[in-house]
Each structure stands twice: as C-alpha cells, then as structure tokens.
mmCIF file of C-alpha atoms in Angstrom:
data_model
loop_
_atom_site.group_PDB
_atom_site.id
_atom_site.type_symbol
_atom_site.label_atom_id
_atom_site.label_comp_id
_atom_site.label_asym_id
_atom_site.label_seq_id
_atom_site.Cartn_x
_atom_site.Cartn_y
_atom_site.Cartn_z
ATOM 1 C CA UNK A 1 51.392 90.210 44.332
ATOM 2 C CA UNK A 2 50.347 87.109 46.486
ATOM 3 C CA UNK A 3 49.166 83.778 44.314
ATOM 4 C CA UNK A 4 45.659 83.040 44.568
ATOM 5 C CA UNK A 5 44.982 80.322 46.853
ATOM 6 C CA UNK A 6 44.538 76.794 44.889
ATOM 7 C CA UNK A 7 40.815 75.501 44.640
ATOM 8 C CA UNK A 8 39.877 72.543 46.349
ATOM 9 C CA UNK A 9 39.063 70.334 43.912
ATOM 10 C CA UNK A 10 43.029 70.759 42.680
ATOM 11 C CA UNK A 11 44.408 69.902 45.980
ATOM 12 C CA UNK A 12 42.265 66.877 46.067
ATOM 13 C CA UNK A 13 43.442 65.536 42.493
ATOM 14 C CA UNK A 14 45.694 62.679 42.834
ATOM 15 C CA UNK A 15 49.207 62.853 41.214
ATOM 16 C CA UNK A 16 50.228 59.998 39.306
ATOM 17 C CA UNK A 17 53.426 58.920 42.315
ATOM 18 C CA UNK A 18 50.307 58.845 44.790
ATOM 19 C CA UNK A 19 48.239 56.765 42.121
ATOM 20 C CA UNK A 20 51.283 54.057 41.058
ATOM 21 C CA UNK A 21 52.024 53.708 45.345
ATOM 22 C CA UNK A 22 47.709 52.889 45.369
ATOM 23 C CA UNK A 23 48.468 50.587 42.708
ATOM 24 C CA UNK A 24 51.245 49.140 44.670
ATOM 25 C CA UNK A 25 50.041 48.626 47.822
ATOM 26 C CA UNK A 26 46.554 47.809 46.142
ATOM 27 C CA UNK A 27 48.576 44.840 44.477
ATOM 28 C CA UNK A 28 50.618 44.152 47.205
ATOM 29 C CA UNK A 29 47.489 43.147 49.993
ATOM 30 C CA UNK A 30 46.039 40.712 47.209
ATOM 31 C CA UNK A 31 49.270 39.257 46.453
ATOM 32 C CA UNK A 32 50.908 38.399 49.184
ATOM 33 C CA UNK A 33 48.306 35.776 49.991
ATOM 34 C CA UNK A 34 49.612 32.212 49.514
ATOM 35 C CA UNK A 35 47.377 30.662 46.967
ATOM 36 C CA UNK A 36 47.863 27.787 44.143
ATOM 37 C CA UNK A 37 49.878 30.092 41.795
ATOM 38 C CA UNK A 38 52.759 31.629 44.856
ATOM 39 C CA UNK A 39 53.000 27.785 46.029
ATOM 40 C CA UNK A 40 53.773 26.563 43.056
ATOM 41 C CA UNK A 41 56.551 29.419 42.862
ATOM 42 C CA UNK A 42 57.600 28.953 46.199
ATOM 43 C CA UNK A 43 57.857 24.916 45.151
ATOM 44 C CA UNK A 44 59.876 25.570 42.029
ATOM 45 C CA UNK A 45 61.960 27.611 44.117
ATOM 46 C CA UNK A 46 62.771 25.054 46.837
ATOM 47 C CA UNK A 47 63.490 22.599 44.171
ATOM 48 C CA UNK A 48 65.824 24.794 42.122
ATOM 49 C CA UNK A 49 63.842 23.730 38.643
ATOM 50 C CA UNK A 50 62.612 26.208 36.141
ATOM 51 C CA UNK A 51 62.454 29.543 38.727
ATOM 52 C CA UNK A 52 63.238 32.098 35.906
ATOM 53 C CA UNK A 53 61.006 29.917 33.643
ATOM 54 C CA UNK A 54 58.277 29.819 36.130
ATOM 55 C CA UNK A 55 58.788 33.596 38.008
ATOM 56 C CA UNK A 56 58.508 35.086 33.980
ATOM 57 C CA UNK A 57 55.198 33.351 33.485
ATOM 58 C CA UNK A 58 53.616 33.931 36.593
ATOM 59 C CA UNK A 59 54.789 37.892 36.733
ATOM 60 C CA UNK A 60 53.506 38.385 32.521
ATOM 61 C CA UNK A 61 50.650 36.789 32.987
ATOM 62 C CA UNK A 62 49.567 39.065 36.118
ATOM 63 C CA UNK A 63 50.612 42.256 34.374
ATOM 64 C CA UNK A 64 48.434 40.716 31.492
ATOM 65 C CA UNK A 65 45.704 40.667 33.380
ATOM 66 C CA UNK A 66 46.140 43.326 35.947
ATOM 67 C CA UNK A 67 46.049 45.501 32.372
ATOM 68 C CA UNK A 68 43.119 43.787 31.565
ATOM 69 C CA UNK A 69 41.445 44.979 34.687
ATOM 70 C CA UNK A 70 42.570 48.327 34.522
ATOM 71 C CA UNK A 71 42.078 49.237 31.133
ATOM 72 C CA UNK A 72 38.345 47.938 31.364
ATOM 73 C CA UNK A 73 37.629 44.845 31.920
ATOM 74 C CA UNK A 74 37.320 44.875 35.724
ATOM 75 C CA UNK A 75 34.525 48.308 35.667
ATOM 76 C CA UNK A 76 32.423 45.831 32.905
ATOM 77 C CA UNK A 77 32.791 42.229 35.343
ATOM 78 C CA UNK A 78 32.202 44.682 38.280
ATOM 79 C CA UNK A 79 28.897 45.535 36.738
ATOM 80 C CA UNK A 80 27.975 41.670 35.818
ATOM 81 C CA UNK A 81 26.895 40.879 39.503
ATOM 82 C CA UNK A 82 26.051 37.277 37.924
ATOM 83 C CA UNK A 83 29.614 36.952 36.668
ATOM 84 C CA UNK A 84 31.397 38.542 40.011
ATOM 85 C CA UNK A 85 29.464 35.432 41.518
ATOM 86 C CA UNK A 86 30.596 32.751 39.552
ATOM 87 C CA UNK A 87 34.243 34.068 39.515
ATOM 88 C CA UNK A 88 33.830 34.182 43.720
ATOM 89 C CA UNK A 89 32.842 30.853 43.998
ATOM 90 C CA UNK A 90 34.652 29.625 40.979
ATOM 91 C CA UNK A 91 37.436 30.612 42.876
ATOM 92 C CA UNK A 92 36.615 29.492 46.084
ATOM 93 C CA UNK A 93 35.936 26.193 44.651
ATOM 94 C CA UNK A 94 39.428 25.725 43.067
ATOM 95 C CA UNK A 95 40.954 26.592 46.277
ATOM 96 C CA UNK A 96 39.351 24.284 48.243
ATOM 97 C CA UNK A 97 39.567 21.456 45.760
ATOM 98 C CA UNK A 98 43.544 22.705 45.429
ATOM 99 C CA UNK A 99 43.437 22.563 49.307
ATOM 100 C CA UNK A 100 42.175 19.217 49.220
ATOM 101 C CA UNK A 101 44.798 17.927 46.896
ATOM 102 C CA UNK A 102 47.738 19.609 48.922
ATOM 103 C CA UNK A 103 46.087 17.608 52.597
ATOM 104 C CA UNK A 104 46.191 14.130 50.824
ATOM 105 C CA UNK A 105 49.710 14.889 49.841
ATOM 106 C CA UNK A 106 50.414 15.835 53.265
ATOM 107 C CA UNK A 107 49.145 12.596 54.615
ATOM 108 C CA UNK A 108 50.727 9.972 52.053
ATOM 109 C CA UNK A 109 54.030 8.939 53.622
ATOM 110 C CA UNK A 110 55.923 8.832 50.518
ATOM 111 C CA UNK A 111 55.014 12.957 49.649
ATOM 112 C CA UNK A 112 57.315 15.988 49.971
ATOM 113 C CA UNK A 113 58.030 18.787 47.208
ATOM 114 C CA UNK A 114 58.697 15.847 44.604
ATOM 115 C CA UNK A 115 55.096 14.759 44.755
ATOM 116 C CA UNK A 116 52.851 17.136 42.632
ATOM 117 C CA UNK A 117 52.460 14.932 39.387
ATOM 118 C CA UNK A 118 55.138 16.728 37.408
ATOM 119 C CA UNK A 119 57.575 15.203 35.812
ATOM 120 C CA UNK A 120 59.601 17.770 35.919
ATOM 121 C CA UNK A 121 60.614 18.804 32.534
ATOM 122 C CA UNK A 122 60.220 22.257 31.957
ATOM 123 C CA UNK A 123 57.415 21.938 29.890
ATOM 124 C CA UNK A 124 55.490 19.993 32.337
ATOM 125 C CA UNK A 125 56.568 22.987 35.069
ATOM 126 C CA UNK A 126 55.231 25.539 32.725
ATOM 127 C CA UNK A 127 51.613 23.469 31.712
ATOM 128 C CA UNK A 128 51.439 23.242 35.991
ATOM 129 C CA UNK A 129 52.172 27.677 36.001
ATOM 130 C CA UNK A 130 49.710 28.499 33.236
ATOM 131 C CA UNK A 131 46.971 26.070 34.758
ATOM 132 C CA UNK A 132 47.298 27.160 37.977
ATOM 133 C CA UNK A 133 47.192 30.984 36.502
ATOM 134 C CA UNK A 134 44.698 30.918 33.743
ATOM 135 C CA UNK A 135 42.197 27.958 35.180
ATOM 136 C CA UNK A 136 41.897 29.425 39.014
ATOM 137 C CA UNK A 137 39.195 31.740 39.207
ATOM 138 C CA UNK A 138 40.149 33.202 42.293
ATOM 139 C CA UNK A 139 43.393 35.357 40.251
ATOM 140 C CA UNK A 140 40.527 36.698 37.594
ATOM 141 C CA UNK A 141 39.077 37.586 40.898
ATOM 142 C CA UNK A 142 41.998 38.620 42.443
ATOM 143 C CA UNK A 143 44.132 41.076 39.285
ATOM 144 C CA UNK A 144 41.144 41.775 36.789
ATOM 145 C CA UNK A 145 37.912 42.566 39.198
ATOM 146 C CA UNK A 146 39.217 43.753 42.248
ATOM 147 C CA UNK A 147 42.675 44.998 41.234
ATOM 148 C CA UNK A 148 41.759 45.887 37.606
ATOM 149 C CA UNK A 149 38.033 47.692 39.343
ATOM 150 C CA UNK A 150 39.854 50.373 41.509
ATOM 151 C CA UNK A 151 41.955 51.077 38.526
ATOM 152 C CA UNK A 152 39.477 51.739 36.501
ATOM 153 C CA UNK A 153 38.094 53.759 38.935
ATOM 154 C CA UNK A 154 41.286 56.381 38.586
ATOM 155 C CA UNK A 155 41.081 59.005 35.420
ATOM 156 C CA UNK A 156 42.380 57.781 32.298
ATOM 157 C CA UNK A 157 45.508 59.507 32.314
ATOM 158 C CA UNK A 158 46.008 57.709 36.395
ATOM 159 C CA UNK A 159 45.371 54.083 34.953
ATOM 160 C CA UNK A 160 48.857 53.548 33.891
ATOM 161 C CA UNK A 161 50.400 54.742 37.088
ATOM 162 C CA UNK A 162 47.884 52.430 38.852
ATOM 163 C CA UNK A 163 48.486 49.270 36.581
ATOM 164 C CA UNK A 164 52.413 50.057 36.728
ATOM 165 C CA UNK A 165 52.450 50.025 40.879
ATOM 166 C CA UNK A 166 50.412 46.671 40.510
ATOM 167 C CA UNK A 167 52.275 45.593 38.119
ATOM 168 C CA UNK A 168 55.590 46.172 39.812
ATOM 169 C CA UNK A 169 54.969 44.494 43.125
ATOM 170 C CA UNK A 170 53.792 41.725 41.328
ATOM 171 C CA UNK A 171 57.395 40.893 39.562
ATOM 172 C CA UNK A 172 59.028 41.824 43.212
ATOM 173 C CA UNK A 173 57.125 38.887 44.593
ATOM 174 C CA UNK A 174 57.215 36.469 42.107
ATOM 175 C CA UNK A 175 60.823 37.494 42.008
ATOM 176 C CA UNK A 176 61.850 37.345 45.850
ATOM 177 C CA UNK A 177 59.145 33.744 46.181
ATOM 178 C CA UNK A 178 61.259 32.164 43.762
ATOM 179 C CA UNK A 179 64.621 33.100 43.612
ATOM 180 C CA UNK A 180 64.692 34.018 47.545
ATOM 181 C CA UNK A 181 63.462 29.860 48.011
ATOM 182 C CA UNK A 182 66.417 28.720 45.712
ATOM 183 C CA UNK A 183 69.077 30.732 47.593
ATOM 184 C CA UNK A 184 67.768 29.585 50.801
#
C-alpha cells in the first residue's frame, strides 16, 4: 500500500535544525556590526588585557538577553511602540555620543588603544564591558526586540532552537574578536 501524501501544513512546519540556523544567521546579521560593545572586544584584544575576562561577559550577557527576547520580552517591547522608540533613539543617541568620543580620541596626538580612560585593572576593563552592554540601548534593541521578536515569533517548542543559534554565533564572535586580535 502507497503512504498517503503529507498535508501541507506539515511540510511547511519548521524543524528545529532549520529554526537554530534562523537563529544563527538571525544573530549573526545584527552582530557582526561594529558597535561600542565588539570595539571594546576588539580593543581588549589588541592589547592582550582581560580577553577571556571581557569575551565571557560580553557572550553571557547576550545569551542573557537574547533569552530575554525570546522567551517574551521582545513580543511585549514589540507591542510598546512608545518603548521601541525610545530604545531606537536611545540607541542611536549612545552611538553617536560613543562616536563622538572615539573622533576626539582620534584627533588628540597623544591617543592610540591606551587612551579610553581605563586604568586597566581588570575591574576597571569589566565596569567599561558591562557599561557598554547594559547602558547602550542600541543591544536591548539589537538581542531583546529584534532578535528576541522573531523568536518569539517561532512555536514554543522552536524558541530554544532559535535562542541556541543566536546564542551560539554570539560566543563565536566574541570569541574569534577577541582572541583572533590577541594572536594577531
């Protein structure tokens, strides 16, 4: 006897490999952005100071919050168009204020990787990764609405695939930024 030919709706139903690549590749377009946090990586890195330190922080705080979008904080914020605002331009105005820091280093003579303000110590080098992680706007933006939205947006039993993908091209990134600029 031949099988019955599958409905539809079951060849359409993502499989949890197709799901975790989404979540990679998903995570891997926002991330690969140079920003304030994957500067100061690439910094640490090209200095030799703290990369494990600063890699570990940057990579658990992202699956932190790339969780945090997933598991339903990004579908709420998506619905707050007040609060998507304020985390767009929140973010926009870090970056350029950021930016605007980076050009007057740029300028002053006596600047090059040694001249961010840090003494640093390690925990001077870790106050500089959560700050530039947990006061930017534009990585709430970035992990928990627009990252942590289209997971939310997969069935329940999909989210973890989707967070994990995310989750893993984050620590690849941080990982090669970091300890790819020290070996160089």
């Amino acid at each position: 006897a031949e099988n019955p030919p599958m409905p539809a709706s079951a060849l359409a139903s993502p499989t949890a490999p197709a799901v975790f690549v989404q979540g990679w590749v998903m995570g891997a377009g926002l991330i690969l952005a140079i920003g304030a946090q994957n500067a100061l990586v690439l910094r640490q890195g090209l200095r030799r100071q703290h990369v494990g330190a600063v890699v570990a922080v940057c990579t658990l705080s992202d699956w932190l919050l790339i969780a945090l979008g997933v598991f339903g904080l990004g579908a709420l914020i998506q619905g707050q168009p007040l609060l998507l605002e304020v985390f767009r331009f929140g973010g926009a105005a870090f970056l350029l204020g950021y930016a605007l820091l980076a050009a007057r280093r740029a300028w002053q003579p006596a600047t090059g990787l040694d001249a961010t303000g840090a003494s640093g110590s390690l925990g001077a080098t870790l106050s500089a990764a959560f700050a530039f992680t947990y006061l930017n706007p534009h990585v709430y933006l970035d992990t928990v609405v627009l990252l942590g939205g289209l997971g939310a947006r997969q069935p329940p039993q999909l989210r973890g695939p989707f967070a994990a993908g995310a989750g893993l091209v984050s620590a690849l990134w941080f990982g090669l930024l970091g300890f790819g600029a020290a070996a160089a």
